[in-house]
Structures are given as structure tokens and as C-alpha cells.
Coordinates of C-alpha atoms in Angstrom, one line a residue:
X1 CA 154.3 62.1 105.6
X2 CA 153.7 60.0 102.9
X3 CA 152.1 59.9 99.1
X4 CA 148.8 58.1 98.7
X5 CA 149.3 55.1 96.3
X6 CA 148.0 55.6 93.0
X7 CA 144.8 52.8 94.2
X8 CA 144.0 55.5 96.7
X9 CA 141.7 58.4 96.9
X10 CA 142.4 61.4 95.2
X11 CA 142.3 64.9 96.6
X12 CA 139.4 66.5 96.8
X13 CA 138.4 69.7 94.5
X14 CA 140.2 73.0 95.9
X15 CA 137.3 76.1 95.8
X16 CA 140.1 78.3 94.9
X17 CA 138.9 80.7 97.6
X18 CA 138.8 79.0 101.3
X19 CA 142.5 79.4 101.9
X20 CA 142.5 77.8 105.2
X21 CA 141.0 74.5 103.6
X22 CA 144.4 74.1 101.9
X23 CA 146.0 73.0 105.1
X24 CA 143.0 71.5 106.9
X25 CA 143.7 67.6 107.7
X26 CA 141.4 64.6 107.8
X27 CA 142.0 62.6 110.8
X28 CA 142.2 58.8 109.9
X29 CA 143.7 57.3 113.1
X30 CA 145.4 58.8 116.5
X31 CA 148.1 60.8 115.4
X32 CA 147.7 59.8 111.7
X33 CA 146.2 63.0 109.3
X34 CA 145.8 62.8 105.4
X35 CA 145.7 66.3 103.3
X36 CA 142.3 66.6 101.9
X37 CA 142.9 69.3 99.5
X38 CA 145.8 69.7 96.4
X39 CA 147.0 72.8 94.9
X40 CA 149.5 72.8 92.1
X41 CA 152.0 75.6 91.2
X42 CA 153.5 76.4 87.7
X43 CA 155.4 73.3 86.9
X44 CA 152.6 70.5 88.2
X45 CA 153.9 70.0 91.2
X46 CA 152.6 70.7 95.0
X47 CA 153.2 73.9 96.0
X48 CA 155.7 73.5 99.0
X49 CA 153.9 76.6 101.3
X50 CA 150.9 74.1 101.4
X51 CA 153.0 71.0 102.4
X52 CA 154.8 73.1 105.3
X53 CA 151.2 74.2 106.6
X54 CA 149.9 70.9 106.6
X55 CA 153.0 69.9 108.3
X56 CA 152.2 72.3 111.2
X57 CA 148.9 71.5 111.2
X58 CA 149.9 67.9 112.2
X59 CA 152.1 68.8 114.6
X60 CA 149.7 70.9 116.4
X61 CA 147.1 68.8 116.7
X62 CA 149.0 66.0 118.0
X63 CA 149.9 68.3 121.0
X64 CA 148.4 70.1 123.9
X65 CA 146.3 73.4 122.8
X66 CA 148.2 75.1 125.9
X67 CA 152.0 74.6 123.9
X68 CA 151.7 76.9 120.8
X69 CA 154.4 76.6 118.5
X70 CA 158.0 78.1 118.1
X71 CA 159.6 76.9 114.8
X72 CA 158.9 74.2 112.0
X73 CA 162.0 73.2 109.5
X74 CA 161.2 71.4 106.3
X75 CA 163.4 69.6 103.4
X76 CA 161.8 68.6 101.0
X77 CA 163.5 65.9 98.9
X78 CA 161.3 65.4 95.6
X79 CA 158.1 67.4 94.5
X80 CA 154.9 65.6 95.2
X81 CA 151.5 65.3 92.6
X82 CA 149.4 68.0 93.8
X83 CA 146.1 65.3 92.7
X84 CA 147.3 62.9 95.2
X85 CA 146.6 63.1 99.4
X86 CA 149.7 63.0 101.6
X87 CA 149.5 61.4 105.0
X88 CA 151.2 63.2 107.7
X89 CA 152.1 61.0 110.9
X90 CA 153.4 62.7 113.8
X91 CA 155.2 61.8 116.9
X92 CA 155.9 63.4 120.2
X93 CA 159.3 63.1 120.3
X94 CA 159.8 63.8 124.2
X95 CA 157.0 64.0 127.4
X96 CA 158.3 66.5 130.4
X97 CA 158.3 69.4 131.8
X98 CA 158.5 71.7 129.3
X99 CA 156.7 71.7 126.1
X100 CA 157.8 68.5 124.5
X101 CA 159.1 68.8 120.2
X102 CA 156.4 67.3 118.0
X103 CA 157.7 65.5 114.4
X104 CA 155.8 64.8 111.0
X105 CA 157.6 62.1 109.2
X106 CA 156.5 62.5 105.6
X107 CA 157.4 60.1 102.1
X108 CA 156.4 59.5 98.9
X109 CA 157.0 56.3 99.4
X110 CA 158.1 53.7 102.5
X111 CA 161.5 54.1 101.3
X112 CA 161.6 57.7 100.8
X113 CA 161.2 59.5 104.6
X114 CA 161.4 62.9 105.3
X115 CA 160.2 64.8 108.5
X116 CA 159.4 68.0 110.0
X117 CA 160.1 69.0 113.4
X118 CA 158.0 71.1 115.6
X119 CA 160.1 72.4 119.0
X120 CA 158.2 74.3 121.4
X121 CA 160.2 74.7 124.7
X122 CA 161.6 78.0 123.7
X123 CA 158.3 80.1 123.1
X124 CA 156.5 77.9 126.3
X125 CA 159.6 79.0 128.5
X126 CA 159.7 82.1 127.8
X127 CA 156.3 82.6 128.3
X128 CA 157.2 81.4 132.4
X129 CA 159.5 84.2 132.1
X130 CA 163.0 82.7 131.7
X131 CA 165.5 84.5 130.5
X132 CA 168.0 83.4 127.7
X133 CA 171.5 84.7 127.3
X134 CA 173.9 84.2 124.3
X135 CA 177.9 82.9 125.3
X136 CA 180.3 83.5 122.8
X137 CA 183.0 80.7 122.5
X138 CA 186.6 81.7 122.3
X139 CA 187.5 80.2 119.4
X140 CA 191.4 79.1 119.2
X141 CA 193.6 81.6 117.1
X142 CA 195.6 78.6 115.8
X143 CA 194.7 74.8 116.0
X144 CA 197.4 72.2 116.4
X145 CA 197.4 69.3 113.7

């Protein structure tokens, strides 16, 4: 993901009433999405719930419809101008037999990445029925230096 130069177009007026619009995604090449919309919060910045949405949203549509997804994880590194459009560019990280982890690299700038991952194989397997079991590790009462 990525912050629109400043000779770029800026986001487009928010209704302040269609929610969903907030994450909807204009597609501008295969697996390449730019936000459409920006909504600030209280100190001018974009408001990070939006940014994680559109995040999903980029992820999903760069996979299958049958491969819903299981978790999304996030860091943001610097707050972003809620007046500019972010481009979201995700990858499939892996192609198999299970539903394969999607990832939306994100920056402000081409030296400033970030990304959010998208795994799937845990909700897709389970789905098939498998079952998953927690070990516990023996941890070492005392460890030799």
C-alpha cells in the first residue's frame, strides 16, 4: 500500500452515510486497488479502522470467492492524509492445496513499506473438517550457559 503523490488525484467526497463506500477499492491494474474514499479522525489523520478494511478488501479480491478469510494483522508505521488515495497491492504469497495467504504491501512512500497479511488455511481446513490439537512444550526447569 502506498500514498498517492501530492500530483495525484485526491479522494473523492465521503457521503458521511454509505459506510461500506469507506472500504470500497477502485481497481487500476490486476491485483493493484486504490482507496476511493478518505475519512479523517480527530487529529487529521486517516482513521486506522478504514485502512485495515481496505486492506481486507484487497486481499479478498485478489483470491478465490470459495477461500473466505481467517485473520488480517496490521502495523501501521506513520499516519496517512485522509485527502489523499492509498494504493493497495496485493500478492498471493503461496498457490496449493489449501487456501494460499494473501499480502497487501502498503507505503507512503517507495521507501517506506508496510504490509498486511491475509492467511486462510485455518478457516478453509477446518471447514474439510480437520481437527487441530494444542501440544504443550516441556520447557527446561534450568538452562545451561
Amino acid at each position: 500500500m502506498r500514498v498517492a503523490e501530492s500530483n495525484e488525484a485526491a479522494c473523492d467526497p465521503w457521503d458521511n452515510q454509505a459506510a461500506e463506500a469507506l472500504v470500497s477499492l477502485e481497481t487500476i491494474a490486476p491485483l493493484r486497488y486504490r482507496s476511493r474514499f478518505g475519512d479523517g479522525n480527530l487529529n487529521g489523520r486517516s482513521y486506522g479502522g478504514q485502512i485495515l478494511g481496505q486492506a481486507m478488501m484487497a486481499a479478498t479480491l485478489s483470491a478465490p470467492e470459495d477461500r473466505p478469510a481467517a485473520m488480517l494483522q496490521l502495523l501501521f508505521l506513520r499516519g496517512a492524509d485522509p485527502g489523499r488515495r492509498i494504493t493497495f497491492d496485493p500478492e498471493v504469497l503461496q498457490v496449493g492445496k489449501h487456501s494460499p495467504p494473501a499480502m497487501s504491501s502498503a507505503a507512503r512512500t517507495a521507501d517506506e513499506p508496510c504490509s498486511a497479511r491475509r492467511p486462510r488455511s485455518a478457516r478453509h481446513s477446518r471447514a474439510r473438517g480437520t481437527q487441530y490439537r494444542l501440544r504443550r512444550r516441556r520447557i527446561p526447569k534450568a538452562c545451561p550457559i
